[in-house]
Coordinates of N, CA and C in Angstrom, one line a residue:
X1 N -57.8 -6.0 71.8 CA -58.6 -5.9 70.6 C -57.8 -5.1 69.5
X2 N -58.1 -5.7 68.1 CA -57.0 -4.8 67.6 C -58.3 -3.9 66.9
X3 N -57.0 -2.8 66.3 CA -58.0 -1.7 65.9 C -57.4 -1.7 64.6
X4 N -58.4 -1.0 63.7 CA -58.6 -1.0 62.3 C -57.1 -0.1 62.0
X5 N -56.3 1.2 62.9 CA -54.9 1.3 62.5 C -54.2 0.7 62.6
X6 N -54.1 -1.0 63.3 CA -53.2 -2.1 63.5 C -53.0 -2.6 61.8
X7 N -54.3 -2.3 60.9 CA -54.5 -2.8 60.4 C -54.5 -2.2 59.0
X8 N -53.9 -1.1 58.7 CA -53.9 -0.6 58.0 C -52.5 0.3 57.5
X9 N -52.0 -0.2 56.3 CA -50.9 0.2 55.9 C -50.8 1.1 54.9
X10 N -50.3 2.7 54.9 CA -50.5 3.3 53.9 C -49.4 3.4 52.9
X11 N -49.5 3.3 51.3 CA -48.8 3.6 50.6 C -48.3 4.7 49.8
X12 N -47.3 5.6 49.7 CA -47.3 7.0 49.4 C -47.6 6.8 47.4
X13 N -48.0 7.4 47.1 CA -48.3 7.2 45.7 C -48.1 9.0 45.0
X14 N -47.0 9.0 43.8 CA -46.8 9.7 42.9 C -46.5 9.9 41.9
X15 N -46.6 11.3 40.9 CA -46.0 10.8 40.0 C -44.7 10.1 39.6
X16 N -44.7 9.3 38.7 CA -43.6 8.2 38.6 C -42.7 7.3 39.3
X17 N -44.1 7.2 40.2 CA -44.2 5.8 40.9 C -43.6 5.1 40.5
X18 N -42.4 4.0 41.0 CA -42.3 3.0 40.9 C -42.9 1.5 40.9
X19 N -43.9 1.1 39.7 CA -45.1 0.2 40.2 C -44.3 -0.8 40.8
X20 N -43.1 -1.1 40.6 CA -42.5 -2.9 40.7 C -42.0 -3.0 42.0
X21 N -41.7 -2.1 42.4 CA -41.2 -2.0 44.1 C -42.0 -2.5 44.9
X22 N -43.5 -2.4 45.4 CA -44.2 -2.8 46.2 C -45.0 -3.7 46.3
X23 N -45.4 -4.5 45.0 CA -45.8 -5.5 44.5 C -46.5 -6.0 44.8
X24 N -45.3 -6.8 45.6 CA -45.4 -8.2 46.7 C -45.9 -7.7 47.5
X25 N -45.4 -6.4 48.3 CA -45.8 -6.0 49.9 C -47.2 -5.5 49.5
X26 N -47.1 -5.1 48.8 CA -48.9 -5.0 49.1 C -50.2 -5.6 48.8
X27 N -49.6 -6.7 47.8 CA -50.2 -7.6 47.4 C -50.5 -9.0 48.6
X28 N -49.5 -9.1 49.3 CA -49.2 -10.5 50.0 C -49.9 -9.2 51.8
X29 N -49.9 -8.2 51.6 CA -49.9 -7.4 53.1 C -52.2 -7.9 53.1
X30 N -52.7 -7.4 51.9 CA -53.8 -6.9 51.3 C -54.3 -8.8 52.0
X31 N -53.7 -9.9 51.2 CA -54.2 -11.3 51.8 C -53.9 -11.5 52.7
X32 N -53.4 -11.0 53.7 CA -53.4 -11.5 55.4 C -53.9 -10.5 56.0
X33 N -55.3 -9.6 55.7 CA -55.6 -8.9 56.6 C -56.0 -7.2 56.6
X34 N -54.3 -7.2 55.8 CA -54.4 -5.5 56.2 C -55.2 -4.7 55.0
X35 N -55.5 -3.2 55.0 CA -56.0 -2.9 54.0 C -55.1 -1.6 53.7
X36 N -55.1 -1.7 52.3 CA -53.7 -0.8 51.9 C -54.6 0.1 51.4
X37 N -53.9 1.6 51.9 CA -54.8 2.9 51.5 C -53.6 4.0 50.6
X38 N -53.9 4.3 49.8 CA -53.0 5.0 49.2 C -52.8 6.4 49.6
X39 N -51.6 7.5 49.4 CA -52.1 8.6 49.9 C -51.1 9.5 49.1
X40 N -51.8 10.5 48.7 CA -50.8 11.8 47.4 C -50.8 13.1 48.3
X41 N -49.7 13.9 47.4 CA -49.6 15.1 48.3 C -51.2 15.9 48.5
X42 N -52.3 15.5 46.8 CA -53.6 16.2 47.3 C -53.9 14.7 46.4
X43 N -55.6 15.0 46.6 CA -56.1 13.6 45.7 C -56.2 13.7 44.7
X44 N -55.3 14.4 43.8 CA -55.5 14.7 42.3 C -54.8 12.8 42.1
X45 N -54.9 12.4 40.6 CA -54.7 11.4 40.2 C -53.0 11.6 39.9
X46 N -52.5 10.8 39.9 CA -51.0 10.5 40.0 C -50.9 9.3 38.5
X47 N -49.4 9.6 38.0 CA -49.4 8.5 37.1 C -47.6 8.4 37.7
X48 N -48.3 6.5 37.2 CA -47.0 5.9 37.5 C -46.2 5.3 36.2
X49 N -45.2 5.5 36.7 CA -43.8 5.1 36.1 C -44.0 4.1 34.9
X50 N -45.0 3.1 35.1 CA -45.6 2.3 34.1 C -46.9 2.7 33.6
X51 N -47.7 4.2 33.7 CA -48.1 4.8 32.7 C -49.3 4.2 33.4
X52 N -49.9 4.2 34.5 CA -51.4 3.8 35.3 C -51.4 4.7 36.3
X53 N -52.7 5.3 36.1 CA -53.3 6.2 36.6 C -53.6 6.1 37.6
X54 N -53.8 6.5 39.3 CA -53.9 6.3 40.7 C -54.9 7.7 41.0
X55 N -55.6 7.2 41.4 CA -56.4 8.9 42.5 C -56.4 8.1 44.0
X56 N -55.3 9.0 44.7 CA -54.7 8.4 46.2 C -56.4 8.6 46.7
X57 N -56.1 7.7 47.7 CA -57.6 7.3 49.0 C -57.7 9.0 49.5
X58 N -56.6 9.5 50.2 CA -56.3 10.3 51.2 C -55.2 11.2 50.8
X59 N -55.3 13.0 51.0 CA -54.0 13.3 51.0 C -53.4 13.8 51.8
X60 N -52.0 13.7 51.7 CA -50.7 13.9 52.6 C -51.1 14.4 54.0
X61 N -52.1 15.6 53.9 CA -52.1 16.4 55.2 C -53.1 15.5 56.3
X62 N -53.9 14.2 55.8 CA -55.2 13.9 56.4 C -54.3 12.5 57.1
X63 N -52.7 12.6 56.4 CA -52.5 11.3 57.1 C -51.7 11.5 58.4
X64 N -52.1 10.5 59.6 CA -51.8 10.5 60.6 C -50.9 8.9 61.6
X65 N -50.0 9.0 62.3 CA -49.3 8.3 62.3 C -50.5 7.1 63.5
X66 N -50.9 7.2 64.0 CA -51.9 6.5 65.0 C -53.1 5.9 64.4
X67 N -53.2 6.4 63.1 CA -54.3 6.1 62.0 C -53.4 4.8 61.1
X68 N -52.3 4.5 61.6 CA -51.7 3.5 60.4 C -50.9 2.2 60.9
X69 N -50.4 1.4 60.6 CA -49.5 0.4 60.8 C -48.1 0.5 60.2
X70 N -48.1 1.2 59.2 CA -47.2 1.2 58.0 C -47.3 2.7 56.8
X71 N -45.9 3.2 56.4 CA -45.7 3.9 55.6 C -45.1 3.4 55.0
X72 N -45.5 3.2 53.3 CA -44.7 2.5 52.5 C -44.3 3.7 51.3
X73 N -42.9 4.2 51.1 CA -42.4 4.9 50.0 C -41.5 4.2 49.0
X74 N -41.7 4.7 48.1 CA -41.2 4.1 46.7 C -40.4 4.8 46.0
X75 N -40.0 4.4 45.2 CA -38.6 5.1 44.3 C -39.5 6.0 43.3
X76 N -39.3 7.2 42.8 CA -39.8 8.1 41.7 C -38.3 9.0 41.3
X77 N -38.9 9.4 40.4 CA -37.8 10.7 40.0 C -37.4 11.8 40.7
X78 N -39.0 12.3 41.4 CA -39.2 13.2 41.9 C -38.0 13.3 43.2
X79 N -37.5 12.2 43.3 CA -36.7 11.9 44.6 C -35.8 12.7 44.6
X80 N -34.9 12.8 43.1 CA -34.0 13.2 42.4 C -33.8 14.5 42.2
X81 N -35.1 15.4 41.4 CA -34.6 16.3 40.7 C -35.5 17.4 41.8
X82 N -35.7 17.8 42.5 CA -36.0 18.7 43.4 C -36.8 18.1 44.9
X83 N -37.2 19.0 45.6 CA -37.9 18.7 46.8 C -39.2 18.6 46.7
X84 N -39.9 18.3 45.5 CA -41.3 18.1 45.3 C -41.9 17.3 46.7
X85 N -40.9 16.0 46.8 CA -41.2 14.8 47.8 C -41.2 14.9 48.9
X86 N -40.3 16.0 49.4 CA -39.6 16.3 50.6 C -40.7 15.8 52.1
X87 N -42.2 16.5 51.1 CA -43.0 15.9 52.4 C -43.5 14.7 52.8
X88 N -43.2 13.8 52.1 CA -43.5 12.6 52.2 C -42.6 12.1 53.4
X89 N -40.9 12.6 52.9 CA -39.7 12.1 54.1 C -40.4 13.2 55.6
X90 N -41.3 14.2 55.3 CA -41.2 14.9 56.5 C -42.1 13.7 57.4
X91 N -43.5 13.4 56.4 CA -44.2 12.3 57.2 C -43.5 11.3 58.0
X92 N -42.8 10.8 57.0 CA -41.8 9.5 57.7 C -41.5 9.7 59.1
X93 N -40.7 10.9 59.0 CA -39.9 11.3 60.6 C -41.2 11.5 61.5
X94 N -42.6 11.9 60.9 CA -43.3 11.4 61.9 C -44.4 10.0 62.4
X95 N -43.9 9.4 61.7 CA -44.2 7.7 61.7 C -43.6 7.5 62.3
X96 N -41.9 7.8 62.2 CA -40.7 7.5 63.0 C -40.8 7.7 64.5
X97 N -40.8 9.0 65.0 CA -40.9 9.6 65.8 C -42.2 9.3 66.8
X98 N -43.4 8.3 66.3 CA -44.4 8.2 67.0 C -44.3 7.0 67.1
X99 N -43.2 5.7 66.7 CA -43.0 4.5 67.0 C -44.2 3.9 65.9
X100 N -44.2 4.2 64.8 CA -44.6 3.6 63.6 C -44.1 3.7 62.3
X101 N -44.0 2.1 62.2 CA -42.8 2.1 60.8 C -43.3 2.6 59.8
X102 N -42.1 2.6 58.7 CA -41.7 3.3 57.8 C -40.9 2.3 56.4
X103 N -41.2 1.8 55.4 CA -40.7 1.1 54.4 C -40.4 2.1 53.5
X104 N -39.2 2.0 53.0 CA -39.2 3.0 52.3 C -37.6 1.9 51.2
X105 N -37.9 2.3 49.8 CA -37.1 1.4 48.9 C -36.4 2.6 47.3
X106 N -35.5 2.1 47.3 CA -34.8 2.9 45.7 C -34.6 4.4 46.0
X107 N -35.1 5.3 45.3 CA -35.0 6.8 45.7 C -35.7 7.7 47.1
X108 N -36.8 6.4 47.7 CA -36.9 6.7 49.0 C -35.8 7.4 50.3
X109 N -34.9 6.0 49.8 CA -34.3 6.0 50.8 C -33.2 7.5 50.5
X110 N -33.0 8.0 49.2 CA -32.1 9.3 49.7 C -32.9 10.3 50.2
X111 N -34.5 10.7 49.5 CA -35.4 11.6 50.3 C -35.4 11.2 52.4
X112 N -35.3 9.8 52.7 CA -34.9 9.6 54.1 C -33.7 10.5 54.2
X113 N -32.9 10.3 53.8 CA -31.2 10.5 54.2 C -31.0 12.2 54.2
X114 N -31.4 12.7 53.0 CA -32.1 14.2 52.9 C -32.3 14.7 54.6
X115 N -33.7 14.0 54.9 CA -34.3 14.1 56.2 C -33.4 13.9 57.2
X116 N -32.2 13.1 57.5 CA -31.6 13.3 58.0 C -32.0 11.7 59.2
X117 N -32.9 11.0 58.3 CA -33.4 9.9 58.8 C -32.3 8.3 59.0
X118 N -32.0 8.8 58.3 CA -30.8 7.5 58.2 C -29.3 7.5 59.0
X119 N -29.1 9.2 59.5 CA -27.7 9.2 60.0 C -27.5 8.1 61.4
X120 N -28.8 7.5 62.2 CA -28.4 6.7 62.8 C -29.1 5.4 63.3
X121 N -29.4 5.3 61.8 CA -30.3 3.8 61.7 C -29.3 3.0 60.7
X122 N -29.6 1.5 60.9 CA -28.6 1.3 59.5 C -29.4 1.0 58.7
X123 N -29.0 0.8 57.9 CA -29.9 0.9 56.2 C -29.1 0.8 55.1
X124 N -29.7 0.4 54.3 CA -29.0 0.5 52.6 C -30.3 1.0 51.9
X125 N -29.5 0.7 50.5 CA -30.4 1.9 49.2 C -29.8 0.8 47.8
X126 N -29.8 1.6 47.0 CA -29.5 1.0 45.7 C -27.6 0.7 45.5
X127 N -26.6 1.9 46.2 CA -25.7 1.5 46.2 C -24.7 2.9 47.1
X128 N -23.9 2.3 48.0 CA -23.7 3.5 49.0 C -23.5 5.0 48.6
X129 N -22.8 4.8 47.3 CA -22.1 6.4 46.8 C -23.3 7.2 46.2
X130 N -24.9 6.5 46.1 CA -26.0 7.4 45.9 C -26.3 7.8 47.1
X131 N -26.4 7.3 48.2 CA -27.3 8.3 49.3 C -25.7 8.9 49.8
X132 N -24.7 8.6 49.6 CA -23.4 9.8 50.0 C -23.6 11.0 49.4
X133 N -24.2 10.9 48.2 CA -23.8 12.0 47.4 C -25.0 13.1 47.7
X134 N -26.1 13.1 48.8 CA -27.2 13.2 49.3 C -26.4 14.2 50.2
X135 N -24.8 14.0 50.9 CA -24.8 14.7 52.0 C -24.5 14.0 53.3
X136 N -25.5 13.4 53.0 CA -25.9 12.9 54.8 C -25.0 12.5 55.8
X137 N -25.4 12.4 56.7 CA -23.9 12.1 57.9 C -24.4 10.3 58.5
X138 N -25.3 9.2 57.4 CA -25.1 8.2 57.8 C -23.9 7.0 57.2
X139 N -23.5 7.5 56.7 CA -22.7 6.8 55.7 C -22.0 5.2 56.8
X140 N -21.5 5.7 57.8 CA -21.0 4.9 58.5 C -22.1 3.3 59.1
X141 N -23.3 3.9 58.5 CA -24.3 2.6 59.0 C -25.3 2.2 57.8
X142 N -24.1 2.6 56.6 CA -24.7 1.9 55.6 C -24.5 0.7 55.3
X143 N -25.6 -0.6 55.0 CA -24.8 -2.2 55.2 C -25.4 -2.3 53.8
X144 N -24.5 -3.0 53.0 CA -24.3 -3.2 51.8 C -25.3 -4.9 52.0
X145 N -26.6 -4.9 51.6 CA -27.4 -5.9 52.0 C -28.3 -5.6 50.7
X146 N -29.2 -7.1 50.2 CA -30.6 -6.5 49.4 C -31.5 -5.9 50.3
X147 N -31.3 -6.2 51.4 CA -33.0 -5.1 52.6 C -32.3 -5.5 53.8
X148 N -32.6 -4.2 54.8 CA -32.3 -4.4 56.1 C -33.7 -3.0 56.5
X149 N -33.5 -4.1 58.2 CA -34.2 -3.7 59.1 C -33.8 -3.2 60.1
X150 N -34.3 -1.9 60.4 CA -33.4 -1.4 61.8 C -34.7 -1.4 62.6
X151 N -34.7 -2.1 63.7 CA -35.8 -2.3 64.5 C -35.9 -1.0 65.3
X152 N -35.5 0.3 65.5 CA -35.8 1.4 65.7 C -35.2 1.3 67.5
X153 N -35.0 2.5 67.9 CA -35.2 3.0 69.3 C -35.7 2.8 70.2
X154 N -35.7 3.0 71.3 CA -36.8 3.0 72.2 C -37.6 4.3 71.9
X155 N -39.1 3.7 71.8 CA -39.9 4.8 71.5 C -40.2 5.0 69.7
X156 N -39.0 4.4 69.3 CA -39.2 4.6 67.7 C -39.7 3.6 66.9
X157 N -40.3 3.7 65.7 CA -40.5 2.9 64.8 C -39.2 2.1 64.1
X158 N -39.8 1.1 63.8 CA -39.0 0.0 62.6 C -38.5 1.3 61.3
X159 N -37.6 0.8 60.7 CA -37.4 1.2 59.4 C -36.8 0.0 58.4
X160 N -37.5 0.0 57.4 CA -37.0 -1.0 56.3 C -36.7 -0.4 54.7
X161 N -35.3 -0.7 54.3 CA -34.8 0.0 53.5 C -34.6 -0.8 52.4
X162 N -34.7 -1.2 50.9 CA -33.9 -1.9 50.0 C -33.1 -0.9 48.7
X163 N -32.7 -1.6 47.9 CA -32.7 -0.5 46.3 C -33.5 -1.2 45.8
X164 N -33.8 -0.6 44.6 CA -34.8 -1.2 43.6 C -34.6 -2.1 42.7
X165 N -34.0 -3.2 43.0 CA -33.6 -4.6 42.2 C -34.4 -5.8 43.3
X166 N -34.9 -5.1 44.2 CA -35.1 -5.8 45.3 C -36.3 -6.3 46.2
X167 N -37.3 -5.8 45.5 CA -38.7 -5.7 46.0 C -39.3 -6.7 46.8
X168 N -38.8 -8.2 46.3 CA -39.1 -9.5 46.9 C -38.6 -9.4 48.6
X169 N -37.4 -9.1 48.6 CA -36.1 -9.2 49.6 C -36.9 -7.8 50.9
X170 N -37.7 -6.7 49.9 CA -38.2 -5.6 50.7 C -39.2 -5.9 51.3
X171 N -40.4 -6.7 50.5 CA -41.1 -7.4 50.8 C -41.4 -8.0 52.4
X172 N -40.2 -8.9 52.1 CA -39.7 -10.3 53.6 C -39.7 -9.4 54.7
X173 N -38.7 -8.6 54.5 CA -38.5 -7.2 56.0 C -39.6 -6.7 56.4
X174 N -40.7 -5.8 55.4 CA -41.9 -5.5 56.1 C -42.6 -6.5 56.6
X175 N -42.7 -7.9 56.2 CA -43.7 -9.0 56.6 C -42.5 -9.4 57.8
X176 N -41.2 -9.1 58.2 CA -41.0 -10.2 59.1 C -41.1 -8.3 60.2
X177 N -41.2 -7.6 60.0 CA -41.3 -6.3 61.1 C -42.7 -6.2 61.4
X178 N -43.5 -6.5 60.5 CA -45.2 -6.7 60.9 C -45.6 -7.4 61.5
X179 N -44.5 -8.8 61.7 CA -45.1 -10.3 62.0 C -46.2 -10.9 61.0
X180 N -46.1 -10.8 59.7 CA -47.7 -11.0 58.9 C -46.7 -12.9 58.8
X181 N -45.8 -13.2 58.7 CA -45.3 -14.8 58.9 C -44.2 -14.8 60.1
X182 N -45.1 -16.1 60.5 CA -43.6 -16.4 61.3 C -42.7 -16.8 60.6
X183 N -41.1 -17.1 61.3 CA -40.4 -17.6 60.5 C -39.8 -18.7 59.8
X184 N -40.8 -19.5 60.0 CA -41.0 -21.0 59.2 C -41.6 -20.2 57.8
X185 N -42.3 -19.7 58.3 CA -43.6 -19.5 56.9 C -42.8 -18.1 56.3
X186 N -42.1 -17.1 57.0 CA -41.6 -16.0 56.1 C -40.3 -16.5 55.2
X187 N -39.6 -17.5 55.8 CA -38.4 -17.9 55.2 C -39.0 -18.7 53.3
X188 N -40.1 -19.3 53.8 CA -40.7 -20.2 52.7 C -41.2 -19.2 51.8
X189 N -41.8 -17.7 52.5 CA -42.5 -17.1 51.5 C -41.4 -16.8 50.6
X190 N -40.3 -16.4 50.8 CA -39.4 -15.8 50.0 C -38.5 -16.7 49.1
X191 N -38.4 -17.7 49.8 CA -37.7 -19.4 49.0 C -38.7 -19.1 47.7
X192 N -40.0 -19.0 47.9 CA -40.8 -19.3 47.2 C -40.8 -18.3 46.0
X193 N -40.9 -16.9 46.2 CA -40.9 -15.7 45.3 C -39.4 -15.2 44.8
X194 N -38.4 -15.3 45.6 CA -37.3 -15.4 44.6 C -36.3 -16.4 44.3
X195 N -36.3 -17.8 45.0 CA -35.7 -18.0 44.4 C -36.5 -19.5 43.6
X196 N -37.8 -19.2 43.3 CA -38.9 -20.3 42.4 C -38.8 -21.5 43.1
X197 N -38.4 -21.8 45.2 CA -38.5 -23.0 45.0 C -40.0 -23.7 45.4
X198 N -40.5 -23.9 44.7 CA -42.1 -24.9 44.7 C -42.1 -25.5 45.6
X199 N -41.1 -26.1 46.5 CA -41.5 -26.9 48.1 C -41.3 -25.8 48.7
X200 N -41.3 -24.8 48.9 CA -41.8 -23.5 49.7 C -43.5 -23.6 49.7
X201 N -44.0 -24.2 48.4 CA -45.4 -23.7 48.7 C -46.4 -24.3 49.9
X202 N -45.6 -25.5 49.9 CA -46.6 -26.5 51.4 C -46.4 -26.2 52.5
X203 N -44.8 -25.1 52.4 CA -44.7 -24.6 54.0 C -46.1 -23.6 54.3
X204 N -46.1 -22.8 52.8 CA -46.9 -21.7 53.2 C -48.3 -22.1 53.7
X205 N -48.3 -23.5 52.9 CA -49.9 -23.5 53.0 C -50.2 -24.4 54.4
X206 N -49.1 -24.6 55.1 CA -49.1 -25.1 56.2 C -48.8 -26.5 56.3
X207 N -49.0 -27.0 55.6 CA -48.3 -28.5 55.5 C -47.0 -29.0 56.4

């Protein structure tokens, strides 16, 4: 029987959100099923990057790794100029650590790397010499890719990483680590959203 946390994917939401990063994934997650729940460090309202107001479902401290299917982090500033974020990567490592994935894209992925999340997953970001310059001791399992998937540990969660040119490509990784398409139908989804080809759409629709 599945249960309503199979089925439910939470999105980290703050200020200076990156709207364009998650788009697809939560748009294309939302029509097959799942229900996407937003979540801020408190529920005060957040604005994003493109100037739209958010009042998260849930905050930070009420979210629980057994309560979810998915943690989805996004690129902001905040990533950058101090540790405002920091808890968000703390959550991660407990998504991680309880064998529940973690998407994480653009300035996410250095708040991971921060955390110390990345030194032995492979992954990419927007371009290697940004999450170097973080410190980190993953450098050696960085794959120069638009999105990669590290199917995790034993015991651990998935992790899916892109930069922010990439959202489509970030997209495909969470739907092919969730199973939301097989891969007849996930290959088509993506033919379809980046590279415009229109005979993707009969795969999708089953044809």
């Amino acid at each position: 029987m599945t249960s309503s946390s199979d089925r439910t994917a939470h999105l980290a939401v703050y200020d200076t959100f990156a709207d364009w990063e998650t788009g697809h994934t939560t748009a294309h997650l939302a029509q097959n099923g799942y229900t996407v729940r937003t979540v801020g460090l408190t529920r005060e309202p957040v604005t994003t990057m493109g100037g739209l107001r958010i009042r998260p479902d849930l905050a930070l401290d009420k979210l629980h790794p057994q309560d979810s299917a998915l943690l989805i982090l996004t690129g902001a500033s905040g990533w950058d100029t101090g540790d405002g974020l920091a808890p968000f990567a703390r959550a991660a490592r407990s998504f991680l650590d309880a064998g529940v994935p973690v998407a994480a894209i653009c300035g996410a992925t250095a708040g991971l790397a921060r955390e110390g999340l990345l030194d032995d997953r492979a992954h990419t970001s927007a371009i290697s010499f940004y999450l170097a310059a973080t410190g980190y001791a993953g450098g050696a399992r960085y794959v120069d890719a638009d999105a990669v998937t590290d199917g995790g540990a034993a015991g651990g969660g998935g992790l899916v990483t892109a930069g922010p040119t990439e959202p489509v490509a970030f997209a495909r990784e969470v739907f092919g680590l969730l199973g939301v398409y097989d891969a007849k139908k996930l290959d088509a989804w993506y033919r379809l959203f980046h590279d415009s080809d229109a005979s993707a759409y009969e795969v999708l629709q089953g044809e």
